[in-house]
mmCIF file of C-alpha atoms in Angstrom:
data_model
loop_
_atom_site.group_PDB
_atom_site.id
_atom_site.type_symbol
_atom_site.label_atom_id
_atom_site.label_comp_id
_atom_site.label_asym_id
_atom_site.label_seq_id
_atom_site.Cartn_x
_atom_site.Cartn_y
_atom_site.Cartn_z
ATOM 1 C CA UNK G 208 0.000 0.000 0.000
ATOM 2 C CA UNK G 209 1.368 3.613 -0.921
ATOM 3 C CA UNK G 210 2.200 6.125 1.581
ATOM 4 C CA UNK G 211 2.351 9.568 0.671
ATOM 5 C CA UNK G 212 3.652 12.439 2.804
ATOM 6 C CA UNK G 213 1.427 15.583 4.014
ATOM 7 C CA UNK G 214 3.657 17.619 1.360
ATOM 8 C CA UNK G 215 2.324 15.202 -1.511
ATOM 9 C CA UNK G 216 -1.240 15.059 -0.429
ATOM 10 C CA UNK G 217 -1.735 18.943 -0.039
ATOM 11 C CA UNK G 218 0.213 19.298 -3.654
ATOM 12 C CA UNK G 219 -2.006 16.833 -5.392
ATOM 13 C CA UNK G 220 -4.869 18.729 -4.070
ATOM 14 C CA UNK G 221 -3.542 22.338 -5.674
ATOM 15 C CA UNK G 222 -3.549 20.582 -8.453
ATOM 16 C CA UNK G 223 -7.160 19.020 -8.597
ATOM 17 C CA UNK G 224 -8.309 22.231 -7.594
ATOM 18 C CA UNK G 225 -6.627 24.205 -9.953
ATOM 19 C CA UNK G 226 -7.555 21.518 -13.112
ATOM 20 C CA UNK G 227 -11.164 22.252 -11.750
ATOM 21 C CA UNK G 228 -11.201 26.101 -11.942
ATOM 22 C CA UNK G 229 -9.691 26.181 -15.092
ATOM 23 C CA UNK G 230 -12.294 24.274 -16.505
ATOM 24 C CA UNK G 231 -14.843 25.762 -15.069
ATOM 25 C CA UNK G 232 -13.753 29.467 -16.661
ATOM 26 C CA UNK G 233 -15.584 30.329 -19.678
ATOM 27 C CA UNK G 234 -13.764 30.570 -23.029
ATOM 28 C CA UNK G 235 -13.979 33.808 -25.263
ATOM 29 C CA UNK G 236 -17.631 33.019 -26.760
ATOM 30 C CA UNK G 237 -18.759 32.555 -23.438
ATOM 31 C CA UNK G 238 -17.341 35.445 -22.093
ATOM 32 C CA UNK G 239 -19.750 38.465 -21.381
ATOM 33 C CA UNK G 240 -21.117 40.318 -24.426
ATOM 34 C CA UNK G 241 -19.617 43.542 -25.794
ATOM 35 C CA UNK G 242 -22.373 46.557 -25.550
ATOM 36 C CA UNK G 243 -21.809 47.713 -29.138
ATOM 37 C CA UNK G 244 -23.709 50.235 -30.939
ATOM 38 C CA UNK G 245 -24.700 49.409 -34.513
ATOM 39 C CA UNK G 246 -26.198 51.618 -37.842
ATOM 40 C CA UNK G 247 -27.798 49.548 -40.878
ATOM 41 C CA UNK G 248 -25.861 50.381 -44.244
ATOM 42 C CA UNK G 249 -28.073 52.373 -46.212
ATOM 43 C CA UNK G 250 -27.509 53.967 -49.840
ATOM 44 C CA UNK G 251 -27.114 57.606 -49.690
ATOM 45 C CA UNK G 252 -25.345 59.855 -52.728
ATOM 46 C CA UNK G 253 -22.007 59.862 -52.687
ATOM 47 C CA UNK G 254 -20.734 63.409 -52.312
ATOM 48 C CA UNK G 255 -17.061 64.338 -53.637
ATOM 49 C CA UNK G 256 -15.509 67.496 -52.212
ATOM 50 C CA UNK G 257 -13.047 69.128 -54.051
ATOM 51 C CA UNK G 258 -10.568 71.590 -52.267
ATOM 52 C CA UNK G 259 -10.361 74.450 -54.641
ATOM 53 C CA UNK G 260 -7.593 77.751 -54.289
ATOM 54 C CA UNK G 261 -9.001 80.915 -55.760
ATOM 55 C CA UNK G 262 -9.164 84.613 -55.653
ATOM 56 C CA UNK G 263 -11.239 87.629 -55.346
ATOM 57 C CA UNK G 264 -11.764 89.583 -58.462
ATOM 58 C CA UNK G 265 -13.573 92.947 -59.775
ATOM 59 C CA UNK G 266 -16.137 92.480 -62.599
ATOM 60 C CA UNK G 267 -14.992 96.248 -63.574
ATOM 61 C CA UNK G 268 -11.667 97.506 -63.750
ATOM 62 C CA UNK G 269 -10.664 100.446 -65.645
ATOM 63 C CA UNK G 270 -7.442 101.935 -66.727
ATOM 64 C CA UNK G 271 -8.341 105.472 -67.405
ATOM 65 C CA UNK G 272 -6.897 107.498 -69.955
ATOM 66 C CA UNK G 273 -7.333 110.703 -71.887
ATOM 67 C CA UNK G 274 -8.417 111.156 -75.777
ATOM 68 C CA UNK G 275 -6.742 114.364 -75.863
ATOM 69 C CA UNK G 276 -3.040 115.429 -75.706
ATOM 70 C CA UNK G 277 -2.466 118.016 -73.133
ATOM 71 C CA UNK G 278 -1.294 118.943 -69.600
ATOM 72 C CA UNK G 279 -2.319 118.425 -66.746
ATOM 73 C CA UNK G 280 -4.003 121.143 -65.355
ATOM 74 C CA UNK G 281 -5.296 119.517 -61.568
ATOM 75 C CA UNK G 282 -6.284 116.025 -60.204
ATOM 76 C CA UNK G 283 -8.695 115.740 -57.927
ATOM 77 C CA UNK G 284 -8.421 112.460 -56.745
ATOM 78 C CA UNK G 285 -5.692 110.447 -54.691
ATOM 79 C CA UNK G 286 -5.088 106.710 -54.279
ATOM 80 C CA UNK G 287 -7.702 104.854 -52.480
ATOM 81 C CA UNK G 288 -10.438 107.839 -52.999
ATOM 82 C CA UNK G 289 -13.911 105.824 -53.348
ATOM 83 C CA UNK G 290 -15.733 108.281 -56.656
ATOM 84 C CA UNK G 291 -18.980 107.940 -57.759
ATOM 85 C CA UNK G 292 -19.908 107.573 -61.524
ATOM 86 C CA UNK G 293 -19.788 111.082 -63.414
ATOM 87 C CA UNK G 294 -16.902 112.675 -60.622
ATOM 88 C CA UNK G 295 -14.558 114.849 -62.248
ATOM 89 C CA UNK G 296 -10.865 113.197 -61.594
ATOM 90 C CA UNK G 297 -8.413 114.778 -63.775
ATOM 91 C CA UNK G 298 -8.640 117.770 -65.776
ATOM 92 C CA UNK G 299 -5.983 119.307 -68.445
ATOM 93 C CA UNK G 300 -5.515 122.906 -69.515
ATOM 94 C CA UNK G 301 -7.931 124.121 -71.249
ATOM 95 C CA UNK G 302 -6.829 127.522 -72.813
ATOM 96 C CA UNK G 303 -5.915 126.307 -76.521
ATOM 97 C CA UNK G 304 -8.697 124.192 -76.998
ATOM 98 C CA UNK G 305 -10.847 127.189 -75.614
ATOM 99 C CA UNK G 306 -9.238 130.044 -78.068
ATOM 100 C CA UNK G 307 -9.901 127.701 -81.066
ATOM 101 C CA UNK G 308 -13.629 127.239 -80.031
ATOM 102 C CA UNK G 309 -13.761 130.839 -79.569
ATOM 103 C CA UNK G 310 -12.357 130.846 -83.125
ATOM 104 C CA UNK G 311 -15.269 128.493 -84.330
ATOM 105 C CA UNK G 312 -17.863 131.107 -82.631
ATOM 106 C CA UNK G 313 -16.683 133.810 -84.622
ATOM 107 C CA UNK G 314 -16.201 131.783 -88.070
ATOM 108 C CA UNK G 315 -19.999 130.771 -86.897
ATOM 109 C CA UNK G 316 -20.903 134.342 -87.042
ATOM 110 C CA UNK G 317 -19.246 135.475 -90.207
ATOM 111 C CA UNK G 318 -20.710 133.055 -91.592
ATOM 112 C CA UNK G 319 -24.017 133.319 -90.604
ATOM 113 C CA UNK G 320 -23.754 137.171 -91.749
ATOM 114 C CA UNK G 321 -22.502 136.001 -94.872
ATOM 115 C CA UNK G 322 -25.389 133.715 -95.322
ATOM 116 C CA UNK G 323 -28.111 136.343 -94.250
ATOM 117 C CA UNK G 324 -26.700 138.868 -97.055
ATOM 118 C CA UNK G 325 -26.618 136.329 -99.383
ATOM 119 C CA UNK G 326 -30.482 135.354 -98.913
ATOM 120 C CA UNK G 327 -31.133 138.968 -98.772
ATOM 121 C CA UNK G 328 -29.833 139.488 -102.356
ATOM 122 C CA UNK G 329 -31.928 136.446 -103.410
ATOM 123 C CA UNK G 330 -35.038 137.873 -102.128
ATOM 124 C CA UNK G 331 -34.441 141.082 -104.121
ATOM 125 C CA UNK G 332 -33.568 139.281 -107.293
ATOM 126 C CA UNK G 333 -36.842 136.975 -106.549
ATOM 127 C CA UNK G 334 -38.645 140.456 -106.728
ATOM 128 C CA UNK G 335 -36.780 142.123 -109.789
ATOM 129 C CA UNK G 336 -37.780 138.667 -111.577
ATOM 130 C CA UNK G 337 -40.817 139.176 -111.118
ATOM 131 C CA UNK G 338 -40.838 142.814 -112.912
ATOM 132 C CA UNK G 339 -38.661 141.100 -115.426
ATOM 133 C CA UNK G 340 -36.041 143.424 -114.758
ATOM 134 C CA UNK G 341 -32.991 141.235 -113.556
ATOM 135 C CA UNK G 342 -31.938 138.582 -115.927
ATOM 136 C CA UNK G 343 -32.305 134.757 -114.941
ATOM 137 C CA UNK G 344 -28.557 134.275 -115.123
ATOM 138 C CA UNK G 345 -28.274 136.661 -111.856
ATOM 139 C CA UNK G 346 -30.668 134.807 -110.074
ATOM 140 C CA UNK G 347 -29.412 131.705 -110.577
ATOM 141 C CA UNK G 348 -26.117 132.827 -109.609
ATOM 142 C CA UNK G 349 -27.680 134.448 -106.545
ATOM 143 C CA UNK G 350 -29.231 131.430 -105.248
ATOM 144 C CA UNK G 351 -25.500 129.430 -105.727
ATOM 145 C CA UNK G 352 -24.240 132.256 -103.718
ATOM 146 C CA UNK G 353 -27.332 131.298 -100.929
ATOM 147 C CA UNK G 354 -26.543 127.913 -101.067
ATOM 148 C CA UNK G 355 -22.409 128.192 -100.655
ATOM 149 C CA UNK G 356 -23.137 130.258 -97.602
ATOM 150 C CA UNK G 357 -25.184 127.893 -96.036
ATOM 151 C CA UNK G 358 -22.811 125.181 -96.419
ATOM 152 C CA UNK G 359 -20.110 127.482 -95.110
ATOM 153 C CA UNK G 360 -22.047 128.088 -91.745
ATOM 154 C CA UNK G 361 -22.985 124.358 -91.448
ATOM 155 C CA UNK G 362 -18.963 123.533 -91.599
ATOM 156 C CA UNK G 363 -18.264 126.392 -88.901
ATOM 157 C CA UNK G 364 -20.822 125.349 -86.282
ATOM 158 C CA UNK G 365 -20.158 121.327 -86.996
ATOM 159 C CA UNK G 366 -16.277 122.606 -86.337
ATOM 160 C CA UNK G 367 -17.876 124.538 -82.878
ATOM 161 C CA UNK G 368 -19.183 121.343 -82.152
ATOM 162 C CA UNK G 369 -15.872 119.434 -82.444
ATOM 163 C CA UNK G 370 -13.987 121.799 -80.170
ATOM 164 C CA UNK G 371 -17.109 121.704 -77.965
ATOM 165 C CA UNK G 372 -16.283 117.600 -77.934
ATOM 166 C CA UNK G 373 -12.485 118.343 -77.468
ATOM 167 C CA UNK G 374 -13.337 120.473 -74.513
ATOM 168 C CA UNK G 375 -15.216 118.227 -72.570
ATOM 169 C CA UNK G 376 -12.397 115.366 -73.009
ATOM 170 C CA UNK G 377 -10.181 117.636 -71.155
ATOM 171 C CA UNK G 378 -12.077 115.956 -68.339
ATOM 172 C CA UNK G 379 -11.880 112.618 -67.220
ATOM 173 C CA UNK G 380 -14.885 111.368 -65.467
ATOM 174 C CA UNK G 381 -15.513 107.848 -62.919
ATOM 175 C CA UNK G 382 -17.103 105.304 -65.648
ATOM 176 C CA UNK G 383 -18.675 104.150 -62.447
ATOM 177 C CA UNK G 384 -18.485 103.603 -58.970
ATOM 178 C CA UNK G 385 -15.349 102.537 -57.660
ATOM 179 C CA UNK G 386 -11.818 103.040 -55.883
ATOM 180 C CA UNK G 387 -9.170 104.737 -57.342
ATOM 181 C CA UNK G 388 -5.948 101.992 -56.896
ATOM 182 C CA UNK G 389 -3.540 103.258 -58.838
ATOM 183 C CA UNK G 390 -2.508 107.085 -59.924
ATOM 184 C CA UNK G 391 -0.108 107.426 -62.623
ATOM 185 C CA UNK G 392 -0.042 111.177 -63.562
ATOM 186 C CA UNK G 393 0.907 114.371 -61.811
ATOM 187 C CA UNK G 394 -0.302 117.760 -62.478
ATOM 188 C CA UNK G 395 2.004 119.971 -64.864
ATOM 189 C CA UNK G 396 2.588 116.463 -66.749
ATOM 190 C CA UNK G 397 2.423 115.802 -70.262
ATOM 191 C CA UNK G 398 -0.152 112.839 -71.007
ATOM 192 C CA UNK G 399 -1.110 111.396 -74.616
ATOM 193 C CA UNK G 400 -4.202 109.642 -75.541
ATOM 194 C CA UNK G 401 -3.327 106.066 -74.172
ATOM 195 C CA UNK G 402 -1.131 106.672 -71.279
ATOM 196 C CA UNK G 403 -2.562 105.241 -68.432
ATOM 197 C CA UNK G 404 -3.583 108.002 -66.036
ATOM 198 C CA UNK G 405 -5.288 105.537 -62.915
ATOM 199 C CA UNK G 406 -6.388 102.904 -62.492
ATOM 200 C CA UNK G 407 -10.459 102.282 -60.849
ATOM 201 C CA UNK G 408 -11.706 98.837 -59.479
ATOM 202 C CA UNK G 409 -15.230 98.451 -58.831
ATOM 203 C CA UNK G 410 -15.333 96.757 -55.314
ATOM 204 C CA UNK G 411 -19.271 96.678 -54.946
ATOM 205 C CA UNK G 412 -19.932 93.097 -56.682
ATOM 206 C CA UNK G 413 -16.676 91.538 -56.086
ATOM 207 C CA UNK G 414 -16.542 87.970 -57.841
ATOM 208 C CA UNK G 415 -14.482 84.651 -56.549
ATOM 209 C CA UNK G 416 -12.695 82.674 -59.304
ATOM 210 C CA UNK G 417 -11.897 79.033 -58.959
ATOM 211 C CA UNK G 418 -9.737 77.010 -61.243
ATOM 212 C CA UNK G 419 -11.738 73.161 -61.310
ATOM 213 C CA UNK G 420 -10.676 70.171 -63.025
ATOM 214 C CA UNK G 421 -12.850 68.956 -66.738
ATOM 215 C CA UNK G 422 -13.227 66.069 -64.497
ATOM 216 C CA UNK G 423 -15.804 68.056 -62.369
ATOM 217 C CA UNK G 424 -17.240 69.938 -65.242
ATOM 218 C CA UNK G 425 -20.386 67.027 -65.761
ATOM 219 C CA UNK G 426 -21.578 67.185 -62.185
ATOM 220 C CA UNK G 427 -21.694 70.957 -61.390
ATOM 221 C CA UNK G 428 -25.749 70.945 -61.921
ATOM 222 C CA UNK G 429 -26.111 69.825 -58.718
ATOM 223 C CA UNK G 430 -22.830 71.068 -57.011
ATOM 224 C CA UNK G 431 -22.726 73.225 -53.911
ATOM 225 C CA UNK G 432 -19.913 75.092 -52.490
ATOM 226 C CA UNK G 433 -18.748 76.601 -49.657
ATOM 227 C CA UNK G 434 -15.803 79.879 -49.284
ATOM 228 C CA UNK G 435 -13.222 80.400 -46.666
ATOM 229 C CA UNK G 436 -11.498 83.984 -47.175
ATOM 230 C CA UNK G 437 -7.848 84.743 -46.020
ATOM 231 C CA UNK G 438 -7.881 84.685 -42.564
ATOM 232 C CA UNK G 439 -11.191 83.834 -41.851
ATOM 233 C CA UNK G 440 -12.228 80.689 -40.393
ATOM 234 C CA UNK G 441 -15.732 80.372 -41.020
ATOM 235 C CA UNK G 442 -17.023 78.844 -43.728
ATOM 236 C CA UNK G 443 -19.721 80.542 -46.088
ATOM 237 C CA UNK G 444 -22.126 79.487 -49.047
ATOM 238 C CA UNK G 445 -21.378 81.141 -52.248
ATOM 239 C CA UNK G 446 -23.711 80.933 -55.763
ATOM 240 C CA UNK G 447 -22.317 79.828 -58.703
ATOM 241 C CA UNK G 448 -22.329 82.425 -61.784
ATOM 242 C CA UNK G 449 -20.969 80.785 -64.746
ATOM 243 C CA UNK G 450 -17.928 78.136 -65.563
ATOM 244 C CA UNK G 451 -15.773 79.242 -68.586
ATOM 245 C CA UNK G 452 -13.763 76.951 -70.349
ATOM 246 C CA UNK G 453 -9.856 77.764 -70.525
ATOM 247 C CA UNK G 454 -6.817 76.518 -72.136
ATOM 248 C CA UNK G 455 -7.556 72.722 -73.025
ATOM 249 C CA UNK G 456 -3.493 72.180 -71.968
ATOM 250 C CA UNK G 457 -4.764 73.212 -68.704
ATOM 251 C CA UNK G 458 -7.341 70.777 -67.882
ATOM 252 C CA UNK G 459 -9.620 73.045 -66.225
ATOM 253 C CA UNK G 460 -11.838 75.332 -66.858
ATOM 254 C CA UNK G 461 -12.976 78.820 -64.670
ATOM 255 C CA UNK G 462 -15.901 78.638 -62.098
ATOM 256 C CA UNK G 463 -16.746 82.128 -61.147
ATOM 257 C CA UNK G 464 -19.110 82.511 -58.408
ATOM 258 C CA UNK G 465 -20.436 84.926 -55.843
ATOM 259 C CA UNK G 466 -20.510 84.947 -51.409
ATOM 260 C CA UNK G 467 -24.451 85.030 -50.756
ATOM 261 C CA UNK G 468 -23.842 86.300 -47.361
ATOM 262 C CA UNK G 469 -22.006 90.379 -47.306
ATOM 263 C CA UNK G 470 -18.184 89.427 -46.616
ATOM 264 C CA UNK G 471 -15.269 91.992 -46.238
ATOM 265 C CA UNK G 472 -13.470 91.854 -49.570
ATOM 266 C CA UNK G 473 -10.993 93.464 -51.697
ATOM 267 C CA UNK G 474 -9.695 92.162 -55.293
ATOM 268 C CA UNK G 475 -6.604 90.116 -55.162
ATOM 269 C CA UNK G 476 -7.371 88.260 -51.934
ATOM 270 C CA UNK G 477 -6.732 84.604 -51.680
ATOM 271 C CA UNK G 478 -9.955 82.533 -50.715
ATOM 272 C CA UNK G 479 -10.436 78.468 -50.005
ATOM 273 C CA UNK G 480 -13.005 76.614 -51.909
ATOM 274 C CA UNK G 481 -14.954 72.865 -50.744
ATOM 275 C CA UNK G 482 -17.095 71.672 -53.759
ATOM 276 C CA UNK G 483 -19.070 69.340 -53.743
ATOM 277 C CA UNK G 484 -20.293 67.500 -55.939
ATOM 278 C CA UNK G 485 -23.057 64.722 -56.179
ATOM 279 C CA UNK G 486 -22.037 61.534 -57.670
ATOM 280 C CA UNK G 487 -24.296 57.998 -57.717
ATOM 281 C CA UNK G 488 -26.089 56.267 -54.975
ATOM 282 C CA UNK G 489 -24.369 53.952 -52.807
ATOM 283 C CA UNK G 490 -23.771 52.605 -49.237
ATOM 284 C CA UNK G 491 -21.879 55.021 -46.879
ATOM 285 C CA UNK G 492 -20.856 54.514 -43.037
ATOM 286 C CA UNK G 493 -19.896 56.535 -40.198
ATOM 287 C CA UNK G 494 -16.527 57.725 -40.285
ATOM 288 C CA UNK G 495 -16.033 56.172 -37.075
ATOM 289 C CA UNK G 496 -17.086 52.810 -38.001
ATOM 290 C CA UNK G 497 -13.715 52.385 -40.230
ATOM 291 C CA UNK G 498 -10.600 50.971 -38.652
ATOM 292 C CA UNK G 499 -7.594 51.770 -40.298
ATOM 293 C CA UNK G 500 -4.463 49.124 -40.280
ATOM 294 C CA UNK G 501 -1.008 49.959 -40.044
ATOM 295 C CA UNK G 502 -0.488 48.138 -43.647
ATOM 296 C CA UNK G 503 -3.151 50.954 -45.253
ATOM 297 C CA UNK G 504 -5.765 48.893 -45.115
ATOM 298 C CA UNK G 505 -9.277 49.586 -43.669
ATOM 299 C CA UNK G 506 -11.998 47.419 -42.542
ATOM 300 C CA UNK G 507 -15.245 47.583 -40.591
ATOM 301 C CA UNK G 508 -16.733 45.662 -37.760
ATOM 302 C CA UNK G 509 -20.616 44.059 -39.161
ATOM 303 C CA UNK G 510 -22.696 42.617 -36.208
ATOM 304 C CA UNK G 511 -24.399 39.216 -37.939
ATOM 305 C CA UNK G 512 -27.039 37.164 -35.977
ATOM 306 C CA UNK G 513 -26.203 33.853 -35.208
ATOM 307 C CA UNK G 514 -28.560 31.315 -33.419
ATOM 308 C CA UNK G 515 -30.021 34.496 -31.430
ATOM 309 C CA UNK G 516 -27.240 35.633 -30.468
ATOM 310 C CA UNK G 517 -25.041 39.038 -32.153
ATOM 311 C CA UNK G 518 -21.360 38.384 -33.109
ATOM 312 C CA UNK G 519 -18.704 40.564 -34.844
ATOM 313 C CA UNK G 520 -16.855 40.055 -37.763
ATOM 314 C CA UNK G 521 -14.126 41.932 -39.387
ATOM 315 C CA UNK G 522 -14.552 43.118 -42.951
ATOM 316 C CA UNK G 523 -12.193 44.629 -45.337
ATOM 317 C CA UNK G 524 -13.855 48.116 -47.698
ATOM 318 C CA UNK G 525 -12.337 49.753 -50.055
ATOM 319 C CA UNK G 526 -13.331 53.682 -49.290
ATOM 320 C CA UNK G 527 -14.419 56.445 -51.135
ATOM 321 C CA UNK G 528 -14.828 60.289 -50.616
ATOM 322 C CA UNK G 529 -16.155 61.292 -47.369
ATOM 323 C CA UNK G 530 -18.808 63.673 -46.724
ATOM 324 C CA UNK G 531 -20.575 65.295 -43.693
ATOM 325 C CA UNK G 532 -19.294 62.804 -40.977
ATOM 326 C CA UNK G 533 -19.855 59.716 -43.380
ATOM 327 C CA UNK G 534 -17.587 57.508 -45.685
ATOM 328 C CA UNK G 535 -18.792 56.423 -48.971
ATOM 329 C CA UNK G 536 -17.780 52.507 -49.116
ATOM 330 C CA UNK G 537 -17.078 51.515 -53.191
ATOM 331 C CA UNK G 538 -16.653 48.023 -52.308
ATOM 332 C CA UNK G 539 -16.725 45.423 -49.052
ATOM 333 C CA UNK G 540 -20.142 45.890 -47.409
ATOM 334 C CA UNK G 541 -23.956 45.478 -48.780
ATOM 335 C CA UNK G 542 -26.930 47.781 -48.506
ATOM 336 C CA UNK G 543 -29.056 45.987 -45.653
ATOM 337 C CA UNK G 544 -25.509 45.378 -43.564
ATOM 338 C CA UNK G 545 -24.916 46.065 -39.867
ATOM 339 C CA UNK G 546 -21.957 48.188 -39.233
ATOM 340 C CA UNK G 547 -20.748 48.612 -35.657
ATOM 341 C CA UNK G 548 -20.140 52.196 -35.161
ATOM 342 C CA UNK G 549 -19.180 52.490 -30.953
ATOM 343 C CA UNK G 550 -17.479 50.235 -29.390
ATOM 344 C CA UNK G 551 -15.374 48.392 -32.114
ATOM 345 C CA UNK G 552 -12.086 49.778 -30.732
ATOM 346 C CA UNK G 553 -11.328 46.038 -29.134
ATOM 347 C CA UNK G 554 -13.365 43.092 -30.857
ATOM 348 C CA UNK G 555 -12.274 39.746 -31.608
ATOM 349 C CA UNK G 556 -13.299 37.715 -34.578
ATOM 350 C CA UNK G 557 -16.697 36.050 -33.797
ATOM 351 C CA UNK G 558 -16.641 38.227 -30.256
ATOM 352 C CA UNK G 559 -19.971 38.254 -29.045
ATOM 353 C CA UNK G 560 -21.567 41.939 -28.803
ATOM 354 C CA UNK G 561 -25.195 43.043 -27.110
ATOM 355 C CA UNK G 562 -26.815 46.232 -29.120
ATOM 356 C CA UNK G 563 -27.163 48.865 -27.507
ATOM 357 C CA UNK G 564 -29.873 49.882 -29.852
ATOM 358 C CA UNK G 565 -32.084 46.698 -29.629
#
């Protein structure tokens, strides 16, 4: 008969013990449920944003100049002056162009005396005709005489009309509204007609220009976008005007649109464009439903019912653009799917999971 020592009997019952714990621990899909929250794939349209880079421009811009030589007599603007449409900016001496429309006046008048006497001496031959005592030679060469004066004083007032023209271009005038942002002339300067005298921008409809890939070009129907100006960083809506194709070597053509709220803007400023545009239907997920891999991969945890009870499952998706907190998903998951979207930070293959939305 075996004898065993107090040290053997309290060792062999460790072990007994220990062999009966161990099986009586559950294994993993025994182990408590994981409170997961879930969302059920659903098609939705896929929205693409584009990131654009653009500017502010002026739909007006004006580089004033003069159609008459001459000097300049005053200006009565400065850089940065806002002028209203009609203001007197620059004006150039006057005195020739003044003495030669004098000139025209009194050409007008000579003329015009010229052309009374002349219709005088008609009349009288008119009435010697009639007493047949003034031969029809003379009155034929009185009424040439009539008509030569006429046509002289036409020509002298049509010439008081061109220095009347001449005069008034030794004015320049605003075209329109606007800011004067560059000055290029001084007063006691010589300027010709097509020297560039200043420059005016029309800052009360600015525009935003966007450059945008042809790519885009077939879904802008039903685009929307949104503007960030320099330095600002809120976000705005803006209202597309018009998209202008540009150099085909370029790839791109010119979206020109407008801020529909009242922003702070001057031309040349840089400003941040989102576009989006609406592409087909298709399933989209939370973007905190994807888990991303160190090997660039990304996959989702799907909760599938099994013999009334929830488990999780990996699955690898192939992503597309993202759009207002969701992820469009091109390829890995069905319409119909359950997608875990809390609580899949730590989930085993097969793990079971409770929803917290049952």
């Amino acid at each position: 008969m075996l004898q065993f020592s107090p040290l053997s009997r309290a060792s062999t019952l460790l072990v007994t013990v220990g062999a009966v714990l161990l099986l009586s621990l559950p294994g993993p899909a025994a182990a408590q449920a994981t409170r997961v929250e879930t969302q059920q794939v659903e098609e939705t349209p896929r929205i693409e944003t584009l990131r654009l880079t653009g500017s502010v421009s002026a739909p007006r811009t004006s580089l004033l100049s003069t159609a008459e030589a001459g000097q300049v007599a005053a200006l009565h603007v400065d850089l940065g002056d806002q002028v209203r449409q009609g203001e007197r900016l620059l004006t150039l001496d006057i005195r020739e162009a003044e003495i030669e429309r004098q000139r025209a006046q009194a050409n007008i008048a000579q003329a015009r005396a010229e052309r009374d006497d002349a219709q005088r001496r008609l009349n009288e031959a008119n009435q010697l005709s009639a007493q047949q005592n003034i031969a029809a030679s003379e009155q034929r060469q009185r009424q040439t005489t009539l008509a030569a004066a006429e046509a002289t004083l036409d020509a002298q007032q049509a010439e008081l009309a061109l220095w009347e023209l001449r005069l008034s271009r030794h004015e320049v005038t605003a075209p329109f509204d606007a800011f004067i942002t560059r000055r290029e002339s001084q007063p006691g300067e010589w300027v010709t007609p097509g020297d560039t005298l200043m420059t005016l921008v029309d800052v009360t409809s600015l525009r935003l220009d966007f450059s945008v890939p042809f790519s885009a070009y077939a879904q802008m129907d039903n685009a929307t976008l949104d503007i960030r100006l320099e330095g600002d960083p809120q976000w705005y809506t803006a209202r597309t005007q018009t998209r202008v194709p540009q150099d085909a070597s370029s790839r791109q053509f010119l979206l020109r649109a407008e801020p529909t709220d009242t922003l702070t803007m001057l031309p040349g400023m840089a400003v941040e464009g989102r576009l989006r545009l609406e592409g087909d239907i298709g399933p989209s997920v939370p973007r905190g439903a994807l888990i991303r891999r160190p090997d660039g991969s990304v996959s989702v945890w799907l909760a599938r019912q099994e013999d009334d009870a929830w488990r999780a499952y990996e699955q690898r998706v192939e992503i597309g653009s993202g759009h207002d907190g969701n992820v469009a998903i091109l390829d890995g998951i069905e319409v119909g799917d359950r997608v875990i979207v809390v609580g899949n930070e730590r989930l085993e293959e097969g793990q079971s999971v409770s929803l917290i939305d049952d």
